[in-house]
GROMACS .gro file of C-alpha atoms in nm:
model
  333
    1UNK     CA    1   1.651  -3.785   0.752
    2UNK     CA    2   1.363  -3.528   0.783
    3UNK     CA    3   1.045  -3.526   0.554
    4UNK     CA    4   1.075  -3.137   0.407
    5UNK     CA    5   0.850  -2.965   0.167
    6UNK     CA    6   0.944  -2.669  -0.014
    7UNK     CA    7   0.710  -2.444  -0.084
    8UNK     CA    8   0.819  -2.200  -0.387
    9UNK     CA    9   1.058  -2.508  -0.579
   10UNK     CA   10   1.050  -2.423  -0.917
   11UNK     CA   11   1.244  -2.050  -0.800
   12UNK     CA   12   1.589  -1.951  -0.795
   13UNK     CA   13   1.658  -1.985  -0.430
   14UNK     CA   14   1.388  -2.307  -0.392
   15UNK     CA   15   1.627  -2.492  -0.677
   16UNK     CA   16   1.908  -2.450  -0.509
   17UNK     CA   17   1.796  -2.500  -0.150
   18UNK     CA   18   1.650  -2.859  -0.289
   19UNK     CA   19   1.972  -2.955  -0.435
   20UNK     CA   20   2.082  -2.893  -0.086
   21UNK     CA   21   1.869  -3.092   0.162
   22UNK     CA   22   1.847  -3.302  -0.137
   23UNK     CA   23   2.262  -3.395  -0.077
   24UNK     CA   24   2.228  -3.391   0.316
   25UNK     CA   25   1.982  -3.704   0.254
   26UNK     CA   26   1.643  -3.550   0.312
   27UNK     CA   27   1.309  -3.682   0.198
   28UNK     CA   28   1.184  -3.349  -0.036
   29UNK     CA   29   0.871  -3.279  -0.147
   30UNK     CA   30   0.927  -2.992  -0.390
   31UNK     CA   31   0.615  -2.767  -0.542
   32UNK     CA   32   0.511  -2.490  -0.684
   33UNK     CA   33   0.247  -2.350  -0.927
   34UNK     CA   34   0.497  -2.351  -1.279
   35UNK     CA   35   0.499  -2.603  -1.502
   36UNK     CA   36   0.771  -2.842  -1.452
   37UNK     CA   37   1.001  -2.721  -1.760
   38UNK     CA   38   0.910  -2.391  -1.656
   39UNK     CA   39   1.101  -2.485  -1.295
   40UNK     CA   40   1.468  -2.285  -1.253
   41UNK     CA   41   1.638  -2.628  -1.178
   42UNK     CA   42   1.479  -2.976  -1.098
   43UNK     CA   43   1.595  -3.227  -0.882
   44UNK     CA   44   1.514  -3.591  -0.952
   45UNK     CA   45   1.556  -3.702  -0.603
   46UNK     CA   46   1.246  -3.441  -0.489
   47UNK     CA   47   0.889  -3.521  -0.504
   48UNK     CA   48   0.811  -3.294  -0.750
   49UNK     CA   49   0.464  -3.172  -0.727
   50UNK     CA   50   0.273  -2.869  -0.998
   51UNK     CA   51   0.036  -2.732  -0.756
   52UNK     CA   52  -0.145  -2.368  -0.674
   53UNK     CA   53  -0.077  -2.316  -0.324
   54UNK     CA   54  -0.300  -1.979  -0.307
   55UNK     CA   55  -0.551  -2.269  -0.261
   56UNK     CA   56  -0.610  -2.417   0.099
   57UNK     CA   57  -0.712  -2.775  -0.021
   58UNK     CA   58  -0.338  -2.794  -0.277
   59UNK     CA   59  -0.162  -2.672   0.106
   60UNK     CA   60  -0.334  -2.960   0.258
   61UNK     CA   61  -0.220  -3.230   0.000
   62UNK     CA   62   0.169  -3.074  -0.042
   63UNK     CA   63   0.165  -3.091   0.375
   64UNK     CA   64   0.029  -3.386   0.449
   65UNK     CA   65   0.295  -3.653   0.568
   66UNK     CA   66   0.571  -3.425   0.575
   67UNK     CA   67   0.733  -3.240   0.887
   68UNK     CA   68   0.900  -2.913   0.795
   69UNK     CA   69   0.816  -2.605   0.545
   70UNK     CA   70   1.068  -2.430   0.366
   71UNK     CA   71   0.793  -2.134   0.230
   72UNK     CA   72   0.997  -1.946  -0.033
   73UNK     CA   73   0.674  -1.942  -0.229
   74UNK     CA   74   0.581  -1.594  -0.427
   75UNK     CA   75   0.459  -1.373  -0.690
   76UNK     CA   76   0.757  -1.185  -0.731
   77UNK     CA   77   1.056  -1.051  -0.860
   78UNK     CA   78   1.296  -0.724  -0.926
   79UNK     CA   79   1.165  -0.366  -0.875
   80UNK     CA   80   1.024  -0.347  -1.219
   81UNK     CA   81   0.796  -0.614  -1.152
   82UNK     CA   82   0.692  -0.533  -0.785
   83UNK     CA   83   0.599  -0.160  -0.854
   84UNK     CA   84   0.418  -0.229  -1.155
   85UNK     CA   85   0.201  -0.580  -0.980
   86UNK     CA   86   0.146  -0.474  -0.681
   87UNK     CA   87  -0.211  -0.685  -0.644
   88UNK     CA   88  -0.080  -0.995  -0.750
   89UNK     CA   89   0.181  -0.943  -0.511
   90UNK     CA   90  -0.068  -0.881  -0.260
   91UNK     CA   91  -0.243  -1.221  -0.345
   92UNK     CA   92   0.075  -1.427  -0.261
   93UNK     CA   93  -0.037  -1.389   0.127
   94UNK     CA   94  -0.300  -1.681   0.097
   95UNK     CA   95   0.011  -1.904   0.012
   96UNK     CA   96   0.171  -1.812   0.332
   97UNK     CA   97  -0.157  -1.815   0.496
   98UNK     CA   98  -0.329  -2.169   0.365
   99UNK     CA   99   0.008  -2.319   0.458
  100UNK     CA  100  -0.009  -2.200   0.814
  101UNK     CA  101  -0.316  -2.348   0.820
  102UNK     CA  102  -0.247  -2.664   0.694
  103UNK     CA  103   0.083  -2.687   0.932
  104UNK     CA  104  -0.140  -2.675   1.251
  105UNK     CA  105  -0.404  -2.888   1.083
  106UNK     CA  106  -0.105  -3.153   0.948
  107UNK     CA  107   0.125  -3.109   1.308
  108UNK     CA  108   0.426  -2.925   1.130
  109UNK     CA  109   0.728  -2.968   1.347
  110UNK     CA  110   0.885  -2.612   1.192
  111UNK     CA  111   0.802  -2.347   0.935
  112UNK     CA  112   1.009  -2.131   0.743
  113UNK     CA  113   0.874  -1.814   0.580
  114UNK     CA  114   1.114  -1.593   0.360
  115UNK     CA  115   1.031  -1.245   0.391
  116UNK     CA  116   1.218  -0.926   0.222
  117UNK     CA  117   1.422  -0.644   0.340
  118UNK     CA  118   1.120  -0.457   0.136
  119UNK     CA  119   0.918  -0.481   0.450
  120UNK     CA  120   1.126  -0.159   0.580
  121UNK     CA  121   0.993   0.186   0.640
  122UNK     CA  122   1.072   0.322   0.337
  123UNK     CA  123   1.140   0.685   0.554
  124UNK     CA  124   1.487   0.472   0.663
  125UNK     CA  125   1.578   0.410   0.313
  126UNK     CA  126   1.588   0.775   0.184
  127UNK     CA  127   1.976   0.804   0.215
  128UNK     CA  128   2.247   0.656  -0.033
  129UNK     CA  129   2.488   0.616   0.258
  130UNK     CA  130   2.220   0.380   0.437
  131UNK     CA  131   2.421   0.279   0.789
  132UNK     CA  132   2.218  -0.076   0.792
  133UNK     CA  133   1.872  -0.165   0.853
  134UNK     CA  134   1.828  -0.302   1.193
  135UNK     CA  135   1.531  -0.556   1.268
  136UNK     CA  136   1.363  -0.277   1.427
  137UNK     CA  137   1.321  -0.054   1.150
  138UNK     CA  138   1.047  -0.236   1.003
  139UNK     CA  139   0.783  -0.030   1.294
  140UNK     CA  140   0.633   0.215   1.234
  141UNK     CA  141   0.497   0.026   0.930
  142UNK     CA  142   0.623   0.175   0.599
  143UNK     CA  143   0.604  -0.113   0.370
  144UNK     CA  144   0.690  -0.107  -0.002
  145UNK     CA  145   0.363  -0.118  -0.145
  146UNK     CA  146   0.240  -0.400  -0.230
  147UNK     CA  147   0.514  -0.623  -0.186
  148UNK     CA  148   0.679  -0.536   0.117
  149UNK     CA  149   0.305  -0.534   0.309
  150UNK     CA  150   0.229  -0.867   0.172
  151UNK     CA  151   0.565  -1.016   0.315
  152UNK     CA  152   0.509  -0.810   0.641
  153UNK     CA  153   0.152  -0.937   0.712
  154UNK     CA  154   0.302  -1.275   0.666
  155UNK     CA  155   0.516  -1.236   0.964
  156UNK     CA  156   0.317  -1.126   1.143
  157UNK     CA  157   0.080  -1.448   1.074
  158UNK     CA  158   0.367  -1.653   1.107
  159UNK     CA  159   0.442  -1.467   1.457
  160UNK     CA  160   0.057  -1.549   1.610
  161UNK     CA  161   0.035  -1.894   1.437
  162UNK     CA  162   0.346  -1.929   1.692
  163UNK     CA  163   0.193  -1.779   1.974
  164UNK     CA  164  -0.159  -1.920   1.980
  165UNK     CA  165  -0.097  -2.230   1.812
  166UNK     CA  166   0.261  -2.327   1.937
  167UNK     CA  167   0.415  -2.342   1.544
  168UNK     CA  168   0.743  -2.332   1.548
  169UNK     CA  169   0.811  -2.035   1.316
  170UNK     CA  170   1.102  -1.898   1.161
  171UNK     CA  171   1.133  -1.564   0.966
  172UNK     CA  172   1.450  -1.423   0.755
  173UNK     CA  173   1.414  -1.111   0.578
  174UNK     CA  174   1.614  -1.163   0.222
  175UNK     CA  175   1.825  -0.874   0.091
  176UNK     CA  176   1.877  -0.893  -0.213
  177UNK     CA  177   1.980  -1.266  -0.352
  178UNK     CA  178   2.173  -1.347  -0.653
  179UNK     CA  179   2.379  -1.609  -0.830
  180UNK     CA  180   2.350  -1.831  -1.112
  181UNK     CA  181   2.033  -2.022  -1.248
  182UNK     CA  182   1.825  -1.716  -1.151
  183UNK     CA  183   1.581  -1.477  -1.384
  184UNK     CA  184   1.813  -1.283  -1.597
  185UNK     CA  185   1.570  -1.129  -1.869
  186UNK     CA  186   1.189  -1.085  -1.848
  187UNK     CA  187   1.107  -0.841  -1.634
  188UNK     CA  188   1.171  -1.043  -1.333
  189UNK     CA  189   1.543  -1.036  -1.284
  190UNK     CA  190   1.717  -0.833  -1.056
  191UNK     CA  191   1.962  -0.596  -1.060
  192UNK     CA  192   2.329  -0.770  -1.057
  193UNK     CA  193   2.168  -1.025  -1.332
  194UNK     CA  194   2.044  -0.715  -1.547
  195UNK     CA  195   2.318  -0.564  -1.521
  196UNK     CA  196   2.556  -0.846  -1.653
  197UNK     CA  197   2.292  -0.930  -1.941
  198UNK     CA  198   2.288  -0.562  -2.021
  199UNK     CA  199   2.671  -0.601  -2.020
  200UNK     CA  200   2.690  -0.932  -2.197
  201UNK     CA  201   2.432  -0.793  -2.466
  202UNK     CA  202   2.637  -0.435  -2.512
  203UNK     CA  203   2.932  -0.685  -2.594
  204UNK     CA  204   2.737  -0.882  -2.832
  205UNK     CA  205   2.606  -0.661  -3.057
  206UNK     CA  206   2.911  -0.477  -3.036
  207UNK     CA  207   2.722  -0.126  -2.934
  208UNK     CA  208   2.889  -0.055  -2.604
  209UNK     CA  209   2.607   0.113  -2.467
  210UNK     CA  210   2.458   0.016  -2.122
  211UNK     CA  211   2.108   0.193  -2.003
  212UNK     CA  212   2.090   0.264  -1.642
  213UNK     CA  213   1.728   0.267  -1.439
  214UNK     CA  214   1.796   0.548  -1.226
  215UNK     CA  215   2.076   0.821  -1.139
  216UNK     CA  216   2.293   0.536  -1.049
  217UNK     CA  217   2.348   0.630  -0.700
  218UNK     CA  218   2.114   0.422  -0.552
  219UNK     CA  219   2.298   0.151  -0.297
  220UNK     CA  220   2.168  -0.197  -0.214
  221UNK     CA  221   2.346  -0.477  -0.076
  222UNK     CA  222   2.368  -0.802  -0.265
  223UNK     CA  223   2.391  -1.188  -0.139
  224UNK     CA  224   2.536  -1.435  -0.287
  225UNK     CA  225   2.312  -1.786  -0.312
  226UNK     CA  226   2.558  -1.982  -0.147
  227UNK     CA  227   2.514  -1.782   0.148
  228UNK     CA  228   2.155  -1.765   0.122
  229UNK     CA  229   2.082  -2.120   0.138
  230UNK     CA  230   2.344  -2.125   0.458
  231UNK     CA  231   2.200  -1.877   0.604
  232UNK     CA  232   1.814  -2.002   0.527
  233UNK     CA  233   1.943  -2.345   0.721
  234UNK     CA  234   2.112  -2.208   0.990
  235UNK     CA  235   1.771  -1.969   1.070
  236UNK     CA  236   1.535  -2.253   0.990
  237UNK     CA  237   1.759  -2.495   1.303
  238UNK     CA  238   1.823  -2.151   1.542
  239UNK     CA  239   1.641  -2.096   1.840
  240UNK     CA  240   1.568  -1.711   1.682
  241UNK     CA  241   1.201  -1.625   1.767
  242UNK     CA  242   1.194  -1.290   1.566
  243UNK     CA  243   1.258  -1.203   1.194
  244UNK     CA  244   1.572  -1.170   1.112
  245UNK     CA  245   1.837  -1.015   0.817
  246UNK     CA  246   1.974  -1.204   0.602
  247UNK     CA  247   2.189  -1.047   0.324
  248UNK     CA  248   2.493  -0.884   0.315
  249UNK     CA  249   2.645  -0.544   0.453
  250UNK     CA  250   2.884  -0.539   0.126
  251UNK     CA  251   2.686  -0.202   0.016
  252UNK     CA  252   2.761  -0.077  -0.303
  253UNK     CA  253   2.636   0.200  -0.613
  254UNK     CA  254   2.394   0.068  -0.897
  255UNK     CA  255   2.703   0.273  -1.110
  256UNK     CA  256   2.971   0.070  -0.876
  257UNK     CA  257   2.812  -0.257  -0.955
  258UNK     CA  258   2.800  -0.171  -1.329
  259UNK     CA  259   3.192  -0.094  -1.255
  260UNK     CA  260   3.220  -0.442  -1.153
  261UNK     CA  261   3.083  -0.591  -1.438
  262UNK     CA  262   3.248  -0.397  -1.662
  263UNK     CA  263   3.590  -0.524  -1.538
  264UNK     CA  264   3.452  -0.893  -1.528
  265UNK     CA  265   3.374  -0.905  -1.932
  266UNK     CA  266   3.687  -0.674  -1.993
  267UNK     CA  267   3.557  -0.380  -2.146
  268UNK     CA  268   3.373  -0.029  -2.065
  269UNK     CA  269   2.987   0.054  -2.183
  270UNK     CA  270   2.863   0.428  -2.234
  271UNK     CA  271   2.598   0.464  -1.991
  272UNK     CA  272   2.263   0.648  -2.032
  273UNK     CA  273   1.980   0.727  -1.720
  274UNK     CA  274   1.634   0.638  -1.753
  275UNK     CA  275   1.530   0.873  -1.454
  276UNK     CA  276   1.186   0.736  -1.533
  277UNK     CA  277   1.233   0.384  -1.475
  278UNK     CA  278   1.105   0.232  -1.153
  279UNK     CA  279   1.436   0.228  -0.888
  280UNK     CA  280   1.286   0.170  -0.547
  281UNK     CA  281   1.434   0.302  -0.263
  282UNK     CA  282   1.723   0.534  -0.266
  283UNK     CA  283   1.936   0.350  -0.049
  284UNK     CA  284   1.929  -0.002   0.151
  285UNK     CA  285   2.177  -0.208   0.352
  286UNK     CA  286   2.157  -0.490   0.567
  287UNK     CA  287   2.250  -0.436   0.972
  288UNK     CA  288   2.396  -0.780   1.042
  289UNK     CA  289   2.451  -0.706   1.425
  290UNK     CA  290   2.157  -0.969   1.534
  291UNK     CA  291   2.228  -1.261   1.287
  292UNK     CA  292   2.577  -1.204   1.409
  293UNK     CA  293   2.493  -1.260   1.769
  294UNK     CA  294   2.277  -1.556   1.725
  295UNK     CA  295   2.471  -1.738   1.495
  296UNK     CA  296   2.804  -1.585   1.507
  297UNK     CA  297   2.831  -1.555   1.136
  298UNK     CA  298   2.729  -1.342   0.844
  299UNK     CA  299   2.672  -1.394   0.473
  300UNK     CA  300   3.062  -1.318   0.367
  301UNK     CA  301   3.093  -1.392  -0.018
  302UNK     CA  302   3.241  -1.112  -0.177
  303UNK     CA  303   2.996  -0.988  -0.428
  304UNK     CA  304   3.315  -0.945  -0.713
  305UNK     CA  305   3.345  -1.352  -0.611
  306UNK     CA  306   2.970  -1.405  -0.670
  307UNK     CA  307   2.917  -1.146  -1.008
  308UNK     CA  308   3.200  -1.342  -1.159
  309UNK     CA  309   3.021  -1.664  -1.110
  310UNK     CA  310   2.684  -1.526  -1.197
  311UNK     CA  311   2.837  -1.371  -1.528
  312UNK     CA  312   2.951  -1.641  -1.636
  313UNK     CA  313   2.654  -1.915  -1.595
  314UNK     CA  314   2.429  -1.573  -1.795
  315UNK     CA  315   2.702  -1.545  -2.107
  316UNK     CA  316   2.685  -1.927  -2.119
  317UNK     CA  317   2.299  -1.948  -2.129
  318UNK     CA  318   2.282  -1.646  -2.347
  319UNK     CA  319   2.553  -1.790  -2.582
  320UNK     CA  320   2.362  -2.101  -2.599
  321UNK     CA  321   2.060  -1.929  -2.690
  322UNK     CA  322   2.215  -1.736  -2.963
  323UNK     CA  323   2.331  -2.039  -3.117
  324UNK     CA  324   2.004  -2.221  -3.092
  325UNK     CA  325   1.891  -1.898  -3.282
  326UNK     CA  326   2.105  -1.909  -3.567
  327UNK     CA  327   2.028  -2.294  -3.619
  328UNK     CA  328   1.666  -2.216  -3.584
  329UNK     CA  329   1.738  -1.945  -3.871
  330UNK     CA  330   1.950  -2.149  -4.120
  331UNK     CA  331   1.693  -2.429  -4.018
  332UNK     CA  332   1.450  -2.272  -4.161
  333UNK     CA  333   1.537  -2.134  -4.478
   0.00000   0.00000   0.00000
């Protein structure tokens, strides 16, 4: 049994990775900065802790006692939200940084830090038919802006912290995640749960219209949770020094994922542009030759497997809310 804090617990990607270690028998200590009933998914096993970890003296009481960090903590979330926050982005690096700290101070045995594929020169990502970022591609230094600097300075903290200090550090650069129990309205979701409440809503009201943010062109790869939280434990117990990809190479279309979709709730949308919207790069893939090499697999789930999943858990919380609507309504007349 190892004593684990995760950093970032009330997320997407920190619920599930509790549930996890949570199963295996691990001693958790889960925080982060939401309210509780604000948190994605809680798990009763976990030590669950509200705390602002932007301050050093909150990283000093989640550390203390414990022997691993899981850091998934972040203001964050899909391109709308990144281009349009880039300073609160920006502030997310005295998380990262307070917790490095406090590892050294507390005698952390290993540290996990989940950077982005955002951290890429964005002069790679100028091609729809992206062949795969490789590791390298992140130098020269072409960050997305705010964001993707943030989550680059932060590996390169976590990289000294294990040269001067001897911290065991491990870095994996997340393309893309996705799955249910994620953001799916707000302005935080991303795009596969957009798209299928965009889908799910067209169906609803019975308009059949879908709006698009961009040309539609625009390619990204998208990884399933399950293989994220694989792939975040397999890093985390590797002997891999340097940051690393994790996402998959299953490229496809913002219009082919849409396509997808479509055929999952049985039935085809209109679709309008908004050429104004904020799309990001123009094209991004993950190179999975290194993660390949080290660990001699790949994140694998086929992203019609995972969308069908995903679709489902959204229409089920959005039914629910519909109905908790309508009772609200006759409720109060």
């Amino acid at each position: 049994m190892k004593k684990v804090l995760v950093a970032g617990a009330g997320g997407f990607i920190g619920g599930h990775l509790i549930k996890e270690l949570t199963r295996k028998g691990n001693q958790v200590r889960a925080v982060d900065i939401k309210p509780l009933n604000e948190w994605y998914q809680v798990s009763d096993e976990a030590d669950n802790l509200v705390l602002d970890l932007r301050l050093r003296d909150n990283c000093l009481r989640a550390v203390n006692g414990y022997n691993e960090i899981f850091n998934l903590a972040a203001d964050m979330g899909g391109m709308g939200f990144i281009e349009n926050n880039k300073a609160a982005c920006m502030i997310s690096v005295l998380i990262n940084t307070h917790l490095l700290i406090a590892s050294r101070e507390c005698g952390i045995d290993r540290f996990f830090y989940a950077s982005s594929a955002c951290v890429y020169n964005g002069s790679k990502q100028t091609d729809t038919n992206n062949p795969g970022l490789k590791e390298s591609d992140a130098y020269p230094a072409l960050a997305e802006d705010g964001y993707g600097w943030e989550k680059l300075f932060s590996e390169r903290m976590c990289r000294h912290f294990s040269e001067d200090f001897g911290l065991t550090t491990r870095v994996a650069r997340f393309h893309n995640v996705y799955g249910p129990h994620g953001t799916y309205d707000g302005g935080r979701e991303k795009a596969p749960a957009a798209i299928c409440r965009k889908v799910i809503e067209a169906g609803i009201t019975r308009k059949k219209e879908i709006e698009i943010w961009g040309d539609g062109h625009q390619t990204r790869s998208f990884m399933y949770i399950d293989d994220c939280i694989k792939g975040i434990q397999a890093i985390m117990y590797s002997d891999i020094n340097e940051p690393i990809n994790l996402g998959s190479s299953e490229m496809v279309s913002i219009n082919k994922l849409v396509d997808i979709v479509e055929d999952i709730a049985g039935y085809k949308l209109k679709r309008t542009y908004d050429l104004k919207a904020p799309k990001g790069v123009r094209g991004r893939n993950s190179d999975n030759t290194l993660i390949r090499k080290y660990l001699g697999w790949e994140p694998s789930i086929p992203l019609t497997s995972g969308l069908k999943k995903t679709y489902s858990w959204i229409n089920e919380q959005m039914i629910e809310e519909r109905r908790r609507l309508i009772g609200t309504s006759r409720y109060n007349r």
